[in-house]
Tab-separated table of C-alpha atoms and ligand atoms in Angstrom:
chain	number	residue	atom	x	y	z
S	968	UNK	CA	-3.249	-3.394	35.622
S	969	UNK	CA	-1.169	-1.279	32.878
S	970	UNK	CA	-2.690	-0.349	30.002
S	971	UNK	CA	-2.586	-2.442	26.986
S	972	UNK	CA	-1.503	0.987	25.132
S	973	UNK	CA	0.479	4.088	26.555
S	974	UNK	CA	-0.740	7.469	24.841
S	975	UNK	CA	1.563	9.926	25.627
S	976	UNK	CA	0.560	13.508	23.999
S	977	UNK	CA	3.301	15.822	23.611
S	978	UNK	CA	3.898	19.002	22.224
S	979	UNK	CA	2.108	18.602	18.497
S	980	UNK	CA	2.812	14.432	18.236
S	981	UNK	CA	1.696	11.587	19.983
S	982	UNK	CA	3.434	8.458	21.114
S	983	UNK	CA	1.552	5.329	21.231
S	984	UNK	CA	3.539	2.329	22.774
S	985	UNK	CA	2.226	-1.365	22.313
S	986	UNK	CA	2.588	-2.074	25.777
S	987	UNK	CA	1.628	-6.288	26.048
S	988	UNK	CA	5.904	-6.654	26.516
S	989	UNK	CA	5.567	-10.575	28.410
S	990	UNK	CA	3.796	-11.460	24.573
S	991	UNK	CA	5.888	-9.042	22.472
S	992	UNK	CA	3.216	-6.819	22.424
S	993	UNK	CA	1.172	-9.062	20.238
S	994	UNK	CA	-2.575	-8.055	19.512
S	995	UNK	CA	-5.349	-8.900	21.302
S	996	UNK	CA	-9.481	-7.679	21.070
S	997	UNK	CA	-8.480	-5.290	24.204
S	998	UNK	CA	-5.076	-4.013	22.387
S	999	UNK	CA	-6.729	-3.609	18.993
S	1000	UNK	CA	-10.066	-1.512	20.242
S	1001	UNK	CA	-7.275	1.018	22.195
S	1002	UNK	CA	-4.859	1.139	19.166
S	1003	UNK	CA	-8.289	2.073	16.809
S	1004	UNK	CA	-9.727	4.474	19.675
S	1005	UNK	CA	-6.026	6.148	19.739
S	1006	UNK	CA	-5.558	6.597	15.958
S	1007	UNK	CA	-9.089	7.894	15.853
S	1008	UNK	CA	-8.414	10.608	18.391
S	1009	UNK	CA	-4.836	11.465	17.052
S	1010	UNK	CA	-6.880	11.849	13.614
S	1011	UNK	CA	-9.351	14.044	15.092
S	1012	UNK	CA	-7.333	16.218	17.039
S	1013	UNK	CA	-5.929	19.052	15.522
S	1014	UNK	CA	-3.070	19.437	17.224
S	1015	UNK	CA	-1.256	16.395	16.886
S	1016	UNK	CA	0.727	16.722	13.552
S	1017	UNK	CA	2.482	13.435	13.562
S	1018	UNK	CA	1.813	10.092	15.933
S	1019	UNK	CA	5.076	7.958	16.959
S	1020	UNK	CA	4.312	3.922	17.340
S	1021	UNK	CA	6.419	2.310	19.196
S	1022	UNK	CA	6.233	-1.084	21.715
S	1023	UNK	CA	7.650	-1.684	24.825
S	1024	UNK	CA	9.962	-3.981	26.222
S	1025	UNK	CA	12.366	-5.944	24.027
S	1026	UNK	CA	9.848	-6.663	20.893
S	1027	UNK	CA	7.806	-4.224	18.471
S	1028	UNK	CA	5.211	-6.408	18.260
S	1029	UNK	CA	4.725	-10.489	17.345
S	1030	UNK	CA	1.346	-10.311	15.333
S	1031	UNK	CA	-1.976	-12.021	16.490
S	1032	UNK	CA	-1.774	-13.185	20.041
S	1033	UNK	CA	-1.818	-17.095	19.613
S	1034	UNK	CA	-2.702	-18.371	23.006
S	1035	UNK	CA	-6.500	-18.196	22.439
S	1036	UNK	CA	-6.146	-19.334	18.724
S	1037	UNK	CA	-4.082	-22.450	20.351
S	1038	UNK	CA	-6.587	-25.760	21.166
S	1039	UNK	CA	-9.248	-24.493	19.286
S	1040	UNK	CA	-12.286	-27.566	19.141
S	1041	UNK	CA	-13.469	-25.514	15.879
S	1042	UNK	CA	-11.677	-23.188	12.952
S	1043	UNK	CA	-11.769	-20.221	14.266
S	1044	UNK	CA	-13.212	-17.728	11.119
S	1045	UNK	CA	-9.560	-15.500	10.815
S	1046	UNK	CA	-11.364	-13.699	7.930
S	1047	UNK	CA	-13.486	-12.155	10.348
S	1048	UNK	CA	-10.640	-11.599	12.678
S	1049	UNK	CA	-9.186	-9.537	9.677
S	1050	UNK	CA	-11.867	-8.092	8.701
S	1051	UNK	CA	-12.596	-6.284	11.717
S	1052	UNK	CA	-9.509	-5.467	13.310
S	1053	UNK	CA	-6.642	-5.818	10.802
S	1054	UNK	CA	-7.532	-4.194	7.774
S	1055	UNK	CA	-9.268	-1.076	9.652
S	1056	UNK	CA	-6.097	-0.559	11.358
S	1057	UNK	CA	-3.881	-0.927	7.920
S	1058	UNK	CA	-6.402	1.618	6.325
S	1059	UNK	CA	-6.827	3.861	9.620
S	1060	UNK	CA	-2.706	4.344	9.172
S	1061	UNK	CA	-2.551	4.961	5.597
S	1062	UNK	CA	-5.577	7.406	5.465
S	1063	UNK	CA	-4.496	9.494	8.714
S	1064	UNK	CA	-3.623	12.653	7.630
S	1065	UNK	CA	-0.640	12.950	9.358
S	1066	UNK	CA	2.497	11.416	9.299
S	1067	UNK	CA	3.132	7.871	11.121
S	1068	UNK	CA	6.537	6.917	12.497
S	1069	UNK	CA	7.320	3.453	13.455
S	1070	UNK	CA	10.030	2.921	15.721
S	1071	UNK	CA	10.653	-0.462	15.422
S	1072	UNK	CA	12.516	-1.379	18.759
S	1073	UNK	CA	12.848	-4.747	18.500
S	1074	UNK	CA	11.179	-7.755	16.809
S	1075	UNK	CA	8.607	-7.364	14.817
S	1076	UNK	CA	6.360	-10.786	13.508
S	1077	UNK	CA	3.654	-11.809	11.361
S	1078	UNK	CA	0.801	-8.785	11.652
S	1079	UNK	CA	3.615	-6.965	13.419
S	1080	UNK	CA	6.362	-6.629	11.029
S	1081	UNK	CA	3.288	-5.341	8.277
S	1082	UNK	CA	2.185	-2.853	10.408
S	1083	UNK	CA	5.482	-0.955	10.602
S	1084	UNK	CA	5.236	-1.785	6.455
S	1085	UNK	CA	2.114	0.588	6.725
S	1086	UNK	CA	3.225	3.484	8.554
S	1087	UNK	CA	4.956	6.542	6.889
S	1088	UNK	CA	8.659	6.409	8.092
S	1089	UNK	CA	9.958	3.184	9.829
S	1090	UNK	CA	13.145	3.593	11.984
S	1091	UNK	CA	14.468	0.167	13.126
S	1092	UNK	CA	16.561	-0.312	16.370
S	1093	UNK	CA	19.691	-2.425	14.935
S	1094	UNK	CA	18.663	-5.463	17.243
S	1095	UNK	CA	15.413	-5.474	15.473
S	1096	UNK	CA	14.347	-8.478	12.953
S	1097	UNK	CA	11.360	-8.537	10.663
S	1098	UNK	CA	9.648	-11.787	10.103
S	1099	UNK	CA	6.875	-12.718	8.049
S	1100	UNK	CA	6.045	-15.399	10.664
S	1101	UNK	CA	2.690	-16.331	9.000
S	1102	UNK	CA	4.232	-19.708	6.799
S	1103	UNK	CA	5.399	-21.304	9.818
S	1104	UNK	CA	1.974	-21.786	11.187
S	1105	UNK	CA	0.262	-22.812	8.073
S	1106	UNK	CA	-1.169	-18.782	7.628
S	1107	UNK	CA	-0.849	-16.380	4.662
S	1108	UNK	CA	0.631	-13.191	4.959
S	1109	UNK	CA	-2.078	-10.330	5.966
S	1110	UNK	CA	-2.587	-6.693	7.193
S	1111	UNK	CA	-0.905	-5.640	3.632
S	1112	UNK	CA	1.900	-7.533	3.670
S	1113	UNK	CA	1.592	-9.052	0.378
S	1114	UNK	CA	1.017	-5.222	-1.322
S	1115	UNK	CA	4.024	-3.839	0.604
S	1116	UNK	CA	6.431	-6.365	0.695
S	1117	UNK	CA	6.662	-6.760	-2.833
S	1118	UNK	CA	6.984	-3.128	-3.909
S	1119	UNK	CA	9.404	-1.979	-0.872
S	1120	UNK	CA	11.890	-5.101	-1.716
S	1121	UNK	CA	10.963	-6.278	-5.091
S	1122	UNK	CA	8.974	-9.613	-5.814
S	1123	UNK	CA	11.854	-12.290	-5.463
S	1124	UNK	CA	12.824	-10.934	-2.331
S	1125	UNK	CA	9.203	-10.447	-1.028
S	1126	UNK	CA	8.028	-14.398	-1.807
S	1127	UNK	CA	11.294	-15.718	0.094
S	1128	UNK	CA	10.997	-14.150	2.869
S	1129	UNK	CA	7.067	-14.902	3.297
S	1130	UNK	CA	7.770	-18.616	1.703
S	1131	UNK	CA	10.646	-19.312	4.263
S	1132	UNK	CA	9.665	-16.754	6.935
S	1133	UNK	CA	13.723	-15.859	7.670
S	1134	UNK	CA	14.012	-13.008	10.136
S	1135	UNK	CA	15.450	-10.023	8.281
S	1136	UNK	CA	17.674	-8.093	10.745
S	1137	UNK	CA	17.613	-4.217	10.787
S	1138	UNK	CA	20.741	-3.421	9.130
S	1139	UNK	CA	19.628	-5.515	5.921
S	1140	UNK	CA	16.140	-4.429	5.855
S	1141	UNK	CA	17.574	-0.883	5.773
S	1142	UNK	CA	19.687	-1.825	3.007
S	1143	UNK	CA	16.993	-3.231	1.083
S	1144	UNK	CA	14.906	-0.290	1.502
S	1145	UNK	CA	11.997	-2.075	3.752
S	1146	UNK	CA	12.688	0.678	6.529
S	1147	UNK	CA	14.094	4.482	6.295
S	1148	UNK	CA	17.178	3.856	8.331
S	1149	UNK	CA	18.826	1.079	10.917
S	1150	UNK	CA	19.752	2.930	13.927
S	1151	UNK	CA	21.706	1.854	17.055
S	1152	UNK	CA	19.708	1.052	19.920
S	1153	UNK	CA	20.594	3.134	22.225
S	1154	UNK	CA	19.690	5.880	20.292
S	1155	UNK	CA	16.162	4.609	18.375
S	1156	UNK	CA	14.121	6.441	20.627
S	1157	UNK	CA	16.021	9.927	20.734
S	1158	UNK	CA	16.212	10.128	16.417
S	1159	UNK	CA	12.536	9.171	16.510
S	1160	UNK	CA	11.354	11.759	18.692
S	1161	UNK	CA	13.072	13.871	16.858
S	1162	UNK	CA	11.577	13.140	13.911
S	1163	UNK	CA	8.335	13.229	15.145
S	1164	UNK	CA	8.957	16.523	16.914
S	1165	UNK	CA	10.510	17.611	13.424
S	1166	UNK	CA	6.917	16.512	11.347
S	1167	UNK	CA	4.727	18.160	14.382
S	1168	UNK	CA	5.997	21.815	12.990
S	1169	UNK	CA	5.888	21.079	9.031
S	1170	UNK	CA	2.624	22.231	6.770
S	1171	UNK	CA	0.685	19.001	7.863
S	1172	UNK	CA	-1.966	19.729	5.233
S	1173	UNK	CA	0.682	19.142	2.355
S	1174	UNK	CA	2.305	16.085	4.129
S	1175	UNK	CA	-1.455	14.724	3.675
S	1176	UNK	CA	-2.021	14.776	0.347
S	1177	UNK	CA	1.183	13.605	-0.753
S	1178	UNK	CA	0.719	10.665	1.730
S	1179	UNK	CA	-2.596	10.769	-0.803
S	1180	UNK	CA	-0.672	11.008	-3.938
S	1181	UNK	CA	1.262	8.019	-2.565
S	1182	UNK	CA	-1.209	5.989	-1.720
S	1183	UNK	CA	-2.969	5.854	-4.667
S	1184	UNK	CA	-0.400	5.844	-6.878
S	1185	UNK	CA	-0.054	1.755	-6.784
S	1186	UNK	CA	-2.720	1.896	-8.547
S	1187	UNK	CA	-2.838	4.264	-10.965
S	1188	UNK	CA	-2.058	4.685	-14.671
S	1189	UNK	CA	1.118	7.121	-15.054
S	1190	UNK	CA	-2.048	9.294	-16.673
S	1191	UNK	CA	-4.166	9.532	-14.173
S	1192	UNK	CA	-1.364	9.561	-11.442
S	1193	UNK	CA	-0.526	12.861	-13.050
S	1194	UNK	CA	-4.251	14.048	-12.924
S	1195	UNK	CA	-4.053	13.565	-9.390
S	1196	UNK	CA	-0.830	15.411	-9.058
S	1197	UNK	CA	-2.521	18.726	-10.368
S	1198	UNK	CA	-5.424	18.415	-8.235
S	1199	UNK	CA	-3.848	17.695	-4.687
S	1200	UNK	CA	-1.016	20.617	-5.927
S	1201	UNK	CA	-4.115	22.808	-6.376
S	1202	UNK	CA	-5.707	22.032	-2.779
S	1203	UNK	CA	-1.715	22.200	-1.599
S	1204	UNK	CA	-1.775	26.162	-3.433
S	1205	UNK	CA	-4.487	27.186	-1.540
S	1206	UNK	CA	-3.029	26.744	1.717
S	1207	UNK	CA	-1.553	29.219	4.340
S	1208	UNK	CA	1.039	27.034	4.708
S	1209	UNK	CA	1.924	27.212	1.139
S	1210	UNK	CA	1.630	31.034	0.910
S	1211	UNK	CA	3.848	30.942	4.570
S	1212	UNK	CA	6.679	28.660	2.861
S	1213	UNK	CA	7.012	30.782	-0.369
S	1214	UNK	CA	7.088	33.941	2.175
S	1215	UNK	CA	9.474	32.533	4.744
S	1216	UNK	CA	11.615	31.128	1.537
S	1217	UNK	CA	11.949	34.852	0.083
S	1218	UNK	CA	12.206	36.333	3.340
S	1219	UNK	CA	15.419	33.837	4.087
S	1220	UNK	CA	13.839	32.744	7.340
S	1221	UNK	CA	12.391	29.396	8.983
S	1222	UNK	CA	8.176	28.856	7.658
S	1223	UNK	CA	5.885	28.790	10.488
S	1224	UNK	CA	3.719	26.638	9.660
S	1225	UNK	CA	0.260	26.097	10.635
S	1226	UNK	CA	-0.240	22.704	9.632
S	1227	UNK	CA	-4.098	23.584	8.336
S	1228	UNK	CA	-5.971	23.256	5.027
S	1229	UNK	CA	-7.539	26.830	5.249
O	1305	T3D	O1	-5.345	-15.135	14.156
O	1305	T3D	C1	-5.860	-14.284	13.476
O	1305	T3D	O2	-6.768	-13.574	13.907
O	1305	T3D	C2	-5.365	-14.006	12.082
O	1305	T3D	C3	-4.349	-12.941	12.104
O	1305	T3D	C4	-3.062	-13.222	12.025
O	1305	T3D	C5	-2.025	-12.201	12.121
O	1305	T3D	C6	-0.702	-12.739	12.555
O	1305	T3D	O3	0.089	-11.953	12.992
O	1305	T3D	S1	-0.375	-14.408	12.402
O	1305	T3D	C7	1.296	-14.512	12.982
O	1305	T3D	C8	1.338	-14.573	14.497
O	1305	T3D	N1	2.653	-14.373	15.011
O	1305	T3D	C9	3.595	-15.317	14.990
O	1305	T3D	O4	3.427	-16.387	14.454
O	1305	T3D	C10	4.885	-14.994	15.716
O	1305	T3D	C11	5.010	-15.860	16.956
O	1305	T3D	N2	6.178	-15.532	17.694
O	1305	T3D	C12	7.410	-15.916	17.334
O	1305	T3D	O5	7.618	-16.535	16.328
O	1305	T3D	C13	8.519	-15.569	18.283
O	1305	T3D	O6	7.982	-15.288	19.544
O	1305	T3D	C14	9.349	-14.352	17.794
O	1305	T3D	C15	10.168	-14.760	16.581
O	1305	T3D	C16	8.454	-13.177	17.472
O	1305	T3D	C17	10.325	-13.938	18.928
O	1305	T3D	O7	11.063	-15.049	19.335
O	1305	T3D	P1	11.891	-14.982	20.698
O	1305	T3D	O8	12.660	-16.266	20.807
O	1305	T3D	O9	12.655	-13.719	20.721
O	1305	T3D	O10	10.801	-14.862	21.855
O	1305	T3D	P2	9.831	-16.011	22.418
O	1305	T3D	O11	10.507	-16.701	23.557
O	1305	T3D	O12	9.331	-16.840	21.315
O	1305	T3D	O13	8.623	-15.106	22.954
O	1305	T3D	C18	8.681	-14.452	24.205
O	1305	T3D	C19	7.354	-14.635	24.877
O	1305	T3D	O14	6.342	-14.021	24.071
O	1305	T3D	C20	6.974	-16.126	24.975
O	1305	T3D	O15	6.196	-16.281	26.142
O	1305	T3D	P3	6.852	-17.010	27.442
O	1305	T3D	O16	7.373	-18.330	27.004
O	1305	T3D	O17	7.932	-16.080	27.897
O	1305	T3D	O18	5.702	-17.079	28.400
O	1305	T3D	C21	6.096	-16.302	23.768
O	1305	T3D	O19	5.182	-17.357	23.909
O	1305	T3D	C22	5.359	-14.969	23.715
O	1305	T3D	N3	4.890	-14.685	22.368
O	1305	T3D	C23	5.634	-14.344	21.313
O	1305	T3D	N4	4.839	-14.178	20.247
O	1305	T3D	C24	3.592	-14.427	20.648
O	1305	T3D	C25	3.605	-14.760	22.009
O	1305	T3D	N5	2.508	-15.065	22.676
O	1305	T3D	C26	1.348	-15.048	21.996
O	1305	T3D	N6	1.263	-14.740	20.688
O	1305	T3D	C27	2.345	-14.427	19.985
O	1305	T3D	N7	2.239	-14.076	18.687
């Protein structure tokens, strides 16, 4: 039987493809556990500079998988569901310290469309739709969705489109700044790569803290936002990479960057 999740390690990055395509790749115990073990090794490995998620098929991914949750006798407990595999996953993505691009090759639903919300750079293939799937079967919106949403497309935006869960198609989601850039299908995969390949060589260590800064900068006070700032920029100063850029720069020739903190 195929794996539930193809890790492909390439030269510096990893692709991980959500590879369930006859349910639009929608998550399961077995999918979760090798989506978590993946992040954890792409975390600990030091050479992988930047992870690519992708899914195969014709979706990104469709959220929970509802045929078990379907003819329940009792209420299944989704807090613990949640608990234990969605908001790891949210906070495994935001705190890797490395940069996560989403290629978002085709629908992406419920859980689905907020995980490509929490990862670094989203490309979207132009046949792609986001929908916040969760009203139409009595659920709330999870896995960060209400904290992204919001902020990437503003509130009125955000509460329609989890209120009436309308798909969102790529080109419009572009334009409304919920993804980096619409792309045409065909070519997702190619600019992604690219991209990926692109991060893989850049001084990894830096990317990290500003992926810090950013992060905690939703909640912070403009004040201690700017504490933070000076701090990270002083861990960022004492980096090879730093003293590599500012040599490369004066030398007129391309960094080499080592992507490490010391
Ligand atoms: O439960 C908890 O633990 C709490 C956590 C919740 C997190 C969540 O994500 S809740 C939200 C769950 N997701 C959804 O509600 C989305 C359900 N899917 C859809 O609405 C539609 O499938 C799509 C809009 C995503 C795509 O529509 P379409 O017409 O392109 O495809 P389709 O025909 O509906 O789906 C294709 C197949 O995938 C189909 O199977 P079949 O008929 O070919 O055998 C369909 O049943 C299956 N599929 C799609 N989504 C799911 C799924 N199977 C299981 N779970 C799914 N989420």
């Amino acid at each position: 039987m195929d794996s539930v999740l193809l890790v492909d390690r390439r030269d510096g990055w990893t692709v991980l493809t959500l590879n369930r395509p006859d349910r639009l790749n929608s998550f399961n115990e077995e999918l979760h556990l090798a989506l978590r073990a993946a992040l954890d090794e792409a975390a600990a490995d030091e050479s992988c500079r930047a992870v690519l998620l992708t899914g195969a098929g014709r979706g990104f991914c469709a959220g929970q998988d509802l045929s078990a949750r379907a003819g329940l006798t009792e209420a299944p407990d989704l807090g613990a569901t949640i608990e234990t595999f969605y908001n790891p996953l949210v906070r495994r993505i935001r705190a890797l310290k490395k940069p996560v691009i989403c290629a978002v090759n085709g629908v992406a639903a419920g859980a689905g469309a907020n995980l490509a919300f929490a990862c670094d750079i989203v490309l979207a293939a132009k046949s792609a739709k986001f929908i916040q799937a969760f009203s139409k079967i009595g659920l709330v919106p999870d896995s960060g969705g209400t904290f992204f949403l919001p902020r990437l497309v503003g509130d009125a935006r955000a509460r329609a489109l989890m209120l009436l869960a309308e798909p969102v198609s790529a080109t419009q989601a572009a334009e409304w700044g919920m993804v980096w850039k619409a792309i045409e299908d065909a070519d997702l995969m190619a600019e992604a790569e690219k991209l990926a390949a692109h991060l893989a060589t850049q001084p990894t260590y830096g990317l990290a803290l500003t992926k810090q800064a950013l992060n905690e900068s939703a909640g912070n006070t403009l004040d201690t936002q700017l504490d933070l700032e000076r701090d990270l920029q002083r861990q960022a100063g004492r980096s090879p990479d730093y003293a590599e850029g500012t040599k490369a720069f004066m030398e007129k020739r391309t960094p080499n960057f080592t992507g490490r903190a010391t």
